[in-house]
Amino acid sequence: MENLIMPTPYRLLDVKKVTDIEYLFRVEYPEAGNVKFGQFMQLSLPKVGECPISVTDFSATEGWVEFLIRKVGIVTDEIFNLHAGDLLPMRGPYGKGFDAIDIKNKNVVIVTGGSGLAPVRSLINHIYRNPEEVQSMELLFGFKDDSSILFRDEIINWRKKHPMVLTVDKGCGLDGECVGLVTEYVPHLKMVSDKFDDLEVVIVGPPNMMKYTAIEFEKLGVPAEKIWVSFERKMSCAIGKCGHCRIDEVYVCLEGPVFNYSQAKYLID
């Protein structure tokens, strides 16, 4: 009988500092072609534990996956002690990803708050490399301050091709142009109009950020069916057995983490 929770060790290829508290871990993963945008994997260490981490990018041709990890607990503390060449046991990928969204020939708006950029980075990079797949992409990122801005070099490249607003809660940000919450800038997005058939909105960030950002889009007339969110919750088993991620009758690890807002707005935890 197959053991569904048995991890497989994979070799750590690279560790790169992104901010003072977040590092990017690239892991050799020959099965990367099976990964979908927005999915997560369970990372584990023997005698320590395991934790769910979103796949922030992957390469099917080169055979690797990347994780943005913040040092916030027992498992992540130990992962930060690993170096290139060490083995990192993993299992997955799990969950419904952004492949649930039909982005073909659509205007795609992506709004993120803080580390919420990590789960959608692979989708953004895919559209950046394959712009012919969509009509257009517009980006709205919010960070606490300048020191918490993620993937600076990529952001600079993304904004060369796609309209972008980057805002910080306080300070001067990347270019010093925008201060405040992302909700303040939703009404000024170029793609928001009276016609929403070709629009898909993706929102990822803290729960309140996603809730109030979605409300701002609804105020503009965007139907809930055109809005997608990703629930970044603490999950334990990832296979729907432990119940830690359950909201009412919904198991986030199985039916999410990506949800259409028409369903997600009623998932109150």
mmCIF file of C-alpha atoms in Angstrom:
data_model
loop_
_atom_site.group_PDB
_atom_site.id
_atom_site.type_symbol
_atom_site.label_atom_id
_atom_site.label_comp_id
_atom_site.label_asym_id
_atom_site.label_seq_id
_atom_site.Cartn_x
_atom_site.Cartn_y
_atom_site.Cartn_z
ATOM 1 C CA MET A 1 0.000 0.000 0.000
ATOM 2 C CA GLU A 2 1.302 3.443 -0.929
ATOM 3 C CA ASN A 3 2.259 5.679 1.981
ATOM 4 C CA LEU A 4 0.703 9.046 1.077
ATOM 5 C CA ILE A 5 2.623 11.000 3.707
ATOM 6 C CA MET A 6 6.083 9.562 3.077
ATOM 7 C CA PRO A 7 8.415 12.351 1.839
ATOM 8 C CA THR A 8 11.203 11.883 -0.684
ATOM 9 C CA PRO A 9 14.593 13.576 -0.136
ATOM 10 C CA TYR A 10 15.692 16.027 -2.832
ATOM 11 C CA ARG A 11 18.950 17.936 -3.118
ATOM 12 C CA LEU A 12 19.058 21.612 -2.204
ATOM 13 C CA LEU A 13 20.620 23.498 -5.109
ATOM 14 C CA ASP A 14 20.832 27.079 -3.853
ATOM 15 C CA VAL A 15 19.922 29.367 -0.962
ATOM 16 C CA LYS A 16 19.563 33.083 -1.641
ATOM 17 C CA LYS A 17 18.738 35.965 0.672
ATOM 18 C CA VAL A 18 15.675 37.957 -0.453
ATOM 19 C CA THR A 19 15.030 40.126 2.626
ATOM 20 C CA ASP A 20 16.407 40.154 6.162
ATOM 21 C CA ILE A 21 13.841 37.522 7.178
ATOM 22 C CA GLU A 22 13.053 35.655 3.948
ATOM 23 C CA TYR A 23 15.277 33.390 1.878
ATOM 24 C CA LEU A 24 14.728 31.658 -1.457
ATOM 25 C CA PHE A 25 15.438 27.925 -1.507
ATOM 26 C CA ARG A 26 15.869 26.174 -4.861
ATOM 27 C CA VAL A 27 15.500 22.387 -4.721
ATOM 28 C CA GLU A 28 16.274 19.821 -7.403
ATOM 29 C CA TYR A 29 12.944 18.296 -8.447
ATOM 30 C CA PRO A 30 12.809 16.207 -11.641
ATOM 31 C CA GLU A 31 8.997 16.034 -11.394
ATOM 32 C CA ALA A 32 8.644 19.830 -11.687
ATOM 33 C CA GLY A 33 6.558 19.343 -14.827
ATOM 34 C CA ASN A 34 3.739 18.110 -12.556
ATOM 35 C CA VAL A 35 3.610 21.358 -10.563
ATOM 36 C CA LYS A 36 0.841 23.901 -11.199
ATOM 37 C CA PHE A 37 0.913 27.618 -10.421
ATOM 38 C CA GLY A 38 -0.269 28.251 -6.860
ATOM 39 C CA GLN A 39 0.221 24.748 -5.470
ATOM 40 C CA PHE A 40 2.148 23.960 -2.291
ATOM 41 C CA MET A 41 4.404 21.189 -1.037
ATOM 42 C CA GLN A 42 5.134 19.720 2.368
ATOM 43 C CA LEU A 43 8.754 20.245 3.417
ATOM 44 C CA SER A 44 9.992 18.074 6.255
ATOM 45 C CA LEU A 45 13.025 17.299 8.359
ATOM 46 C CA PRO A 46 13.466 13.997 10.228
ATOM 47 C CA LYS A 47 12.798 14.254 13.982
ATOM 48 C CA VAL A 48 11.780 17.912 13.544
ATOM 49 C CA GLY A 49 8.488 18.059 11.636
ATOM 50 C CA GLU A 50 7.005 19.319 8.386
ATOM 51 C CA CYS A 51 5.370 22.483 7.083
ATOM 52 C CA PRO A 52 3.390 23.513 3.988
ATOM 53 C CA ILE A 53 5.166 26.024 1.727
ATOM 54 C CA SER A 54 3.859 27.456 -1.540
ATOM 55 C CA VAL A 55 5.885 26.814 -4.679
ATOM 56 C CA THR A 56 7.005 30.275 -5.740
ATOM 57 C CA ASP A 57 8.504 29.191 -9.074
ATOM 58 C CA PHE A 58 9.560 26.056 -10.918
ATOM 59 C CA SER A 59 11.214 24.853 -14.120
ATOM 60 C CA ALA A 60 10.019 21.707 -15.836
ATOM 61 C CA THR A 61 12.956 21.784 -18.284
ATOM 62 C CA GLU A 62 15.674 22.307 -15.667
ATOM 63 C CA GLY A 63 13.984 20.226 -12.981
ATOM 64 C CA TRP A 64 13.750 22.467 -9.915
ATOM 65 C CA VAL A 65 11.256 24.149 -7.608
ATOM 66 C CA GLU A 66 11.697 27.261 -5.452
ATOM 67 C CA PHE A 67 10.257 28.198 -2.074
ATOM 68 C CA LEU A 68 10.263 31.568 -0.332
ATOM 69 C CA ILE A 69 10.667 30.678 3.332
ATOM 70 C CA ARG A 70 10.432 32.901 6.380
ATOM 71 C CA LYS A 71 12.069 31.806 9.612
ATOM 72 C CA VAL A 72 9.014 31.630 11.839
ATOM 73 C CA GLY A 73 8.899 28.230 13.536
ATOM 74 C CA ILE A 74 10.592 25.008 14.544
ATOM 75 C CA VAL A 75 10.744 23.486 11.045
ATOM 76 C CA THR A 76 11.690 26.664 9.181
ATOM 77 C CA ASP A 77 14.353 27.431 11.804
ATOM 78 C CA GLU A 78 15.993 24.109 10.971
ATOM 79 C CA ILE A 79 15.564 24.539 7.206
ATOM 80 C CA PHE A 80 17.540 27.785 7.502
ATOM 81 C CA ASN A 81 20.475 25.696 8.756
ATOM 82 C CA LEU A 82 20.628 23.790 5.443
ATOM 83 C CA HIS A 83 23.093 24.597 2.659
ATOM 84 C CA ALA A 84 23.409 23.796 -1.025
ATOM 85 C CA GLY A 85 24.059 20.075 -1.395
ATOM 86 C CA ASP A 86 22.037 19.064 1.653
ATOM 87 C CA LEU A 87 18.921 16.913 1.306
ATOM 88 C CA LEU A 88 15.440 18.323 1.946
ATOM 89 C CA PRO A 89 12.599 15.752 2.165
ATOM 90 C CA MET A 90 9.412 16.852 0.359
ATOM 91 C CA ARG A 91 6.043 15.507 -0.701
ATOM 92 C CA GLY A 92 3.490 16.961 -3.045
ATOM 93 C CA PRO A 93 2.561 19.041 -4.940
ATOM 94 C CA TYR A 94 -0.845 19.575 -3.353
ATOM 95 C CA GLY A 95 -3.948 21.667 -3.793
ATOM 96 C CA LYS A 96 -5.840 23.414 -6.551
ATOM 97 C CA GLY A 97 -3.715 26.061 -8.200
ATOM 98 C CA PHE A 98 -4.227 29.016 -10.490
ATOM 99 C CA ASP A 99 -4.696 26.641 -13.406
ATOM 100 C CA ALA A 100 -8.369 26.807 -12.375
ATOM 101 C CA ILE A 101 -8.398 30.250 -14.000
ATOM 102 C CA ASP A 102 -8.761 30.558 -17.756
ATOM 103 C CA ILE A 103 -6.249 33.324 -18.500
ATOM 104 C CA LYS A 104 -6.176 32.780 -22.260
ATOM 105 C CA ASN A 105 -6.811 36.100 -24.032
ATOM 106 C CA LYS A 106 -7.873 37.709 -20.764
ATOM 107 C CA ASN A 107 -6.929 40.914 -18.994
ATOM 108 C CA VAL A 108 -5.294 39.624 -15.829
ATOM 109 C CA VAL A 109 -5.023 41.781 -12.695
ATOM 110 C CA ILE A 110 -2.854 40.451 -9.869
ATOM 111 C CA VAL A 111 -2.937 42.108 -6.442
ATOM 112 C CA THR A 112 -0.683 40.916 -3.616
ATOM 113 C CA GLY A 113 0.119 41.911 -0.072
ATOM 114 C CA GLY A 114 3.530 41.177 1.460
ATOM 115 C CA SER A 115 4.655 37.578 1.081
ATOM 116 C CA GLY A 116 1.443 36.923 -0.871
ATOM 117 C CA LEU A 117 3.581 37.690 -3.911
ATOM 118 C CA ALA A 118 5.374 34.356 -3.486
ATOM 119 C CA PRO A 119 2.494 32.020 -4.491
ATOM 120 C CA VAL A 120 1.728 34.023 -7.666
ATOM 121 C CA ARG A 121 5.333 34.655 -8.732
ATOM 122 C CA SER A 122 5.354 31.580 -10.993
ATOM 123 C CA LEU A 123 2.141 32.720 -12.707
ATOM 124 C CA ILE A 124 3.513 36.237 -13.211
ATOM 125 C CA ASN A 125 6.767 34.869 -14.620
ATOM 126 C CA HIS A 126 4.830 32.605 -16.970
ATOM 127 C CA ILE A 127 2.808 35.517 -18.356
ATOM 128 C CA TYR A 128 5.938 37.691 -18.473
ATOM 129 C CA ARG A 129 7.660 35.058 -20.633
ATOM 130 C CA ASN A 130 4.533 34.297 -22.689
ATOM 131 C CA PRO A 131 2.698 37.639 -23.054
ATOM 132 C CA GLU A 132 0.867 36.405 -26.151
ATOM 133 C CA GLU A 133 -1.283 34.152 -23.958
ATOM 134 C CA VAL A 134 -3.143 37.105 -22.401
ATOM 135 C CA GLN A 135 -4.509 40.423 -23.609
ATOM 136 C CA SER A 136 -2.645 42.180 -20.837
ATOM 137 C CA MET A 137 -1.489 41.899 -17.224
ATOM 138 C CA GLU A 138 -1.576 44.604 -14.561
ATOM 139 C CA LEU A 139 0.144 44.281 -11.194
ATOM 140 C CA LEU A 140 -0.576 45.893 -7.831
ATOM 141 C CA PHE A 141 1.813 45.002 -4.989
ATOM 142 C CA GLY A 142 1.721 46.154 -1.379
ATOM 143 C CA PHE A 143 4.529 45.821 1.172
ATOM 144 C CA LYS A 144 5.026 47.011 4.735
ATOM 145 C CA ASP A 145 8.106 49.075 3.909
ATOM 146 C CA ASP A 146 11.067 49.231 1.565
ATOM 147 C CA SER A 147 13.012 46.533 3.407
ATOM 148 C CA SER A 148 10.195 43.994 2.928
ATOM 149 C CA ILE A 149 9.959 44.281 -0.886
ATOM 150 C CA LEU A 150 10.387 40.857 -2.470
ATOM 151 C CA PHE A 151 12.045 39.920 -5.777
ATOM 152 C CA ARG A 152 13.239 43.453 -6.570
ATOM 153 C CA ASP A 153 15.098 42.542 -9.760
ATOM 154 C CA GLU A 154 12.103 40.683 -11.140
ATOM 155 C CA ILE A 155 9.737 43.505 -10.226
ATOM 156 C CA ILE A 156 11.945 45.917 -12.187
ATOM 157 C CA ASN A 157 11.754 43.609 -15.207
ATOM 158 C CA TRP A 158 8.001 42.998 -14.877
ATOM 159 C CA ARG A 159 7.218 46.700 -14.834
ATOM 160 C CA LYS A 160 9.068 47.188 -18.128
ATOM 161 C CA LYS A 161 6.394 45.107 -19.875
ATOM 162 C CA HIS A 162 3.315 45.442 -17.693
ATOM 163 C CA PRO A 163 1.542 48.287 -15.853
ATOM 164 C CA MET A 164 2.411 48.135 -12.172
ATOM 165 C CA VAL A 165 1.732 49.957 -8.941
ATOM 166 C CA LEU A 166 3.964 49.159 -5.973
ATOM 167 C CA THR A 167 2.974 50.683 -2.675
ATOM 168 C CA VAL A 168 4.300 50.537 0.869
ATOM 169 C CA ASP A 169 2.446 51.134 4.128
ATOM 170 C CA LYS A 170 5.122 53.627 5.140
ATOM 171 C CA GLY A 171 8.423 54.926 3.829
ATOM 172 C CA CYS A 172 9.437 55.543 0.231
ATOM 173 C CA GLY A 173 9.082 52.157 -1.502
ATOM 174 C CA LEU A 174 10.983 51.106 -4.609
ATOM 175 C CA ASP A 175 10.770 54.484 -6.333
ATOM 176 C CA GLY A 176 9.053 56.500 -3.635
ATOM 177 C CA GLU A 177 5.911 56.981 -5.698
ATOM 178 C CA CYS A 178 3.154 55.238 -3.698
ATOM 179 C CA VAL A 179 2.366 55.035 -0.001
ATOM 180 C CA GLY A 180 -0.715 53.401 1.480
ATOM 181 C CA LEU A 181 -2.735 50.207 1.252
ATOM 182 C CA VAL A 182 -3.427 48.413 -2.021
ATOM 183 C CA THR A 183 -7.165 48.953 -1.519
ATOM 184 C CA GLU A 184 -6.630 52.668 -2.172
ATOM 185 C CA TYR A 185 -5.258 51.985 -5.648
ATOM 186 C CA VAL A 186 -7.822 49.471 -6.918
ATOM 187 C CA PRO A 187 -10.121 52.203 -8.377
ATOM 188 C CA HIS A 188 -7.206 53.546 -10.427
ATOM 189 C CA LEU A 189 -6.310 50.308 -12.197
ATOM 190 C CA LYS A 190 -6.300 50.711 -15.972
ATOM 191 C CA MET A 191 -8.099 47.416 -16.686
ATOM 192 C CA VAL A 192 -11.092 48.040 -14.458
ATOM 193 C CA SER A 193 -14.009 49.180 -16.626
ATOM 194 C CA ASP A 194 -17.679 48.449 -17.204
ATOM 195 C CA LYS A 195 -16.868 45.335 -19.228
ATOM 196 C CA PHE A 196 -15.588 42.383 -17.238
ATOM 197 C CA ASP A 197 -16.064 39.386 -19.546
ATOM 198 C CA ASP A 198 -12.362 39.355 -20.385
ATOM 199 C CA LEU A 199 -11.148 40.177 -16.851
ATOM 200 C CA GLU A 200 -9.671 37.829 -14.236
ATOM 201 C CA VAL A 201 -8.552 39.204 -10.855
ATOM 202 C CA VAL A 202 -6.152 37.343 -8.550
ATOM 203 C CA ILE A 203 -5.737 38.507 -4.946
ATOM 204 C CA VAL A 204 -3.235 36.933 -2.540
ATOM 205 C CA GLY A 205 -2.197 38.183 0.872
ATOM 206 C CA PRO A 206 -3.305 38.315 4.505
ATOM 207 C CA PRO A 207 -7.000 37.437 5.088
ATOM 208 C CA ASN A 208 -8.181 41.003 5.744
ATOM 209 C CA MET A 209 -6.207 42.328 2.787
ATOM 210 C CA MET A 210 -7.887 39.821 0.454
ATOM 211 C CA LYS A 211 -11.339 40.503 1.905
ATOM 212 C CA TYR A 212 -11.241 44.285 1.607
ATOM 213 C CA THR A 213 -9.442 44.272 -1.738
ATOM 214 C CA ALA A 214 -12.140 41.988 -3.153
ATOM 215 C CA ILE A 215 -14.779 44.346 -1.755
ATOM 216 C CA GLU A 216 -13.142 47.252 -3.605
ATOM 217 C CA PHE A 217 -13.364 45.338 -6.879
ATOM 218 C CA GLU A 218 -17.011 44.472 -6.187
ATOM 219 C CA LYS A 219 -17.744 48.167 -5.575
ATOM 220 C CA LEU A 220 -16.532 48.771 -9.119
ATOM 221 C CA GLY A 221 -18.931 46.159 -10.440
ATOM 222 C CA VAL A 222 -16.517 43.274 -10.879
ATOM 223 C CA PRO A 223 -18.509 40.039 -10.340
ATOM 224 C CA ALA A 224 -17.310 37.706 -7.574
ATOM 225 C CA GLU A 225 -16.917 35.008 -10.239
ATOM 226 C CA LYS A 226 -14.138 37.077 -11.796
ATOM 227 C CA ILE A 227 -12.131 37.243 -8.562
ATOM 228 C CA TRP A 228 -9.789 34.539 -7.256
ATOM 229 C CA VAL A 229 -8.058 34.291 -3.881
ATOM 230 C CA SER A 230 -5.538 31.924 -2.297
ATOM 231 C CA PHE A 231 -5.984 30.935 1.337
ATOM 232 C CA GLU A 232 -2.595 30.868 3.051
ATOM 233 C CA ARG A 233 -3.511 28.840 6.101
ATOM 234 C CA LYS A 234 -1.699 26.521 8.463
ATOM 235 C CA MET A 235 -2.151 23.008 7.078
ATOM 236 C CA SER A 236 -0.757 19.838 8.564
ATOM 237 C CA CYS A 237 -1.325 16.704 6.520
ATOM 238 C CA ALA A 238 -2.209 18.216 3.079
ATOM 239 C CA ILE A 239 -4.345 15.172 2.214
ATOM 240 C CA GLY A 240 -7.594 15.985 4.043
ATOM 241 C CA LYS A 241 -7.125 13.616 6.979
ATOM 242 C CA CYS A 242 -6.225 15.771 9.976
ATOM 243 C CA GLY A 243 -8.880 18.492 9.618
ATOM 244 C CA HIS A 244 -6.619 21.390 10.638
ATOM 245 C CA CYS A 245 -7.471 23.361 7.485
ATOM 246 C CA ARG A 246 -11.209 22.661 7.541
ATOM 247 C CA ILE A 247 -13.624 25.597 7.264
ATOM 248 C CA ASP A 248 -17.201 24.375 7.697
ATOM 249 C CA GLU A 249 -17.287 21.387 5.306
ATOM 250 C CA VAL A 250 -14.450 22.627 3.095
ATOM 251 C CA TYR A 251 -10.938 21.198 3.347
ATOM 252 C CA VAL A 252 -8.655 23.980 2.147
ATOM 253 C CA CYS A 253 -5.786 21.607 1.363
ATOM 254 C CA LEU A 254 -7.982 19.608 -1.029
ATOM 255 C CA GLU A 255 -10.405 22.170 -2.481
ATOM 256 C CA GLY A 256 -7.961 25.078 -2.333
ATOM 257 C CA PRO A 257 -5.783 26.894 -1.617
ATOM 258 C CA VAL A 258 -7.044 28.744 -4.712
ATOM 259 C CA PHE A 259 -10.770 29.541 -4.543
ATOM 260 C CA ASN A 260 -13.142 31.543 -6.631
ATOM 261 C CA TYR A 261 -14.339 34.458 -4.530
ATOM 262 C CA SER A 262 -17.980 33.515 -5.122
ATOM 263 C CA GLN A 263 -17.251 30.602 -2.766
ATOM 264 C CA ALA A 264 -14.429 32.077 -0.690
ATOM 265 C CA LYS A 265 -16.443 35.068 0.542
ATOM 266 C CA TYR A 266 -18.604 32.667 2.553
ATOM 267 C CA LEU A 267 -15.698 30.709 4.051
ATOM 268 C CA ILE A 268 -15.457 32.467 7.404
ATOM 269 C CA ASP A 269 -12.935 30.949 9.738
#
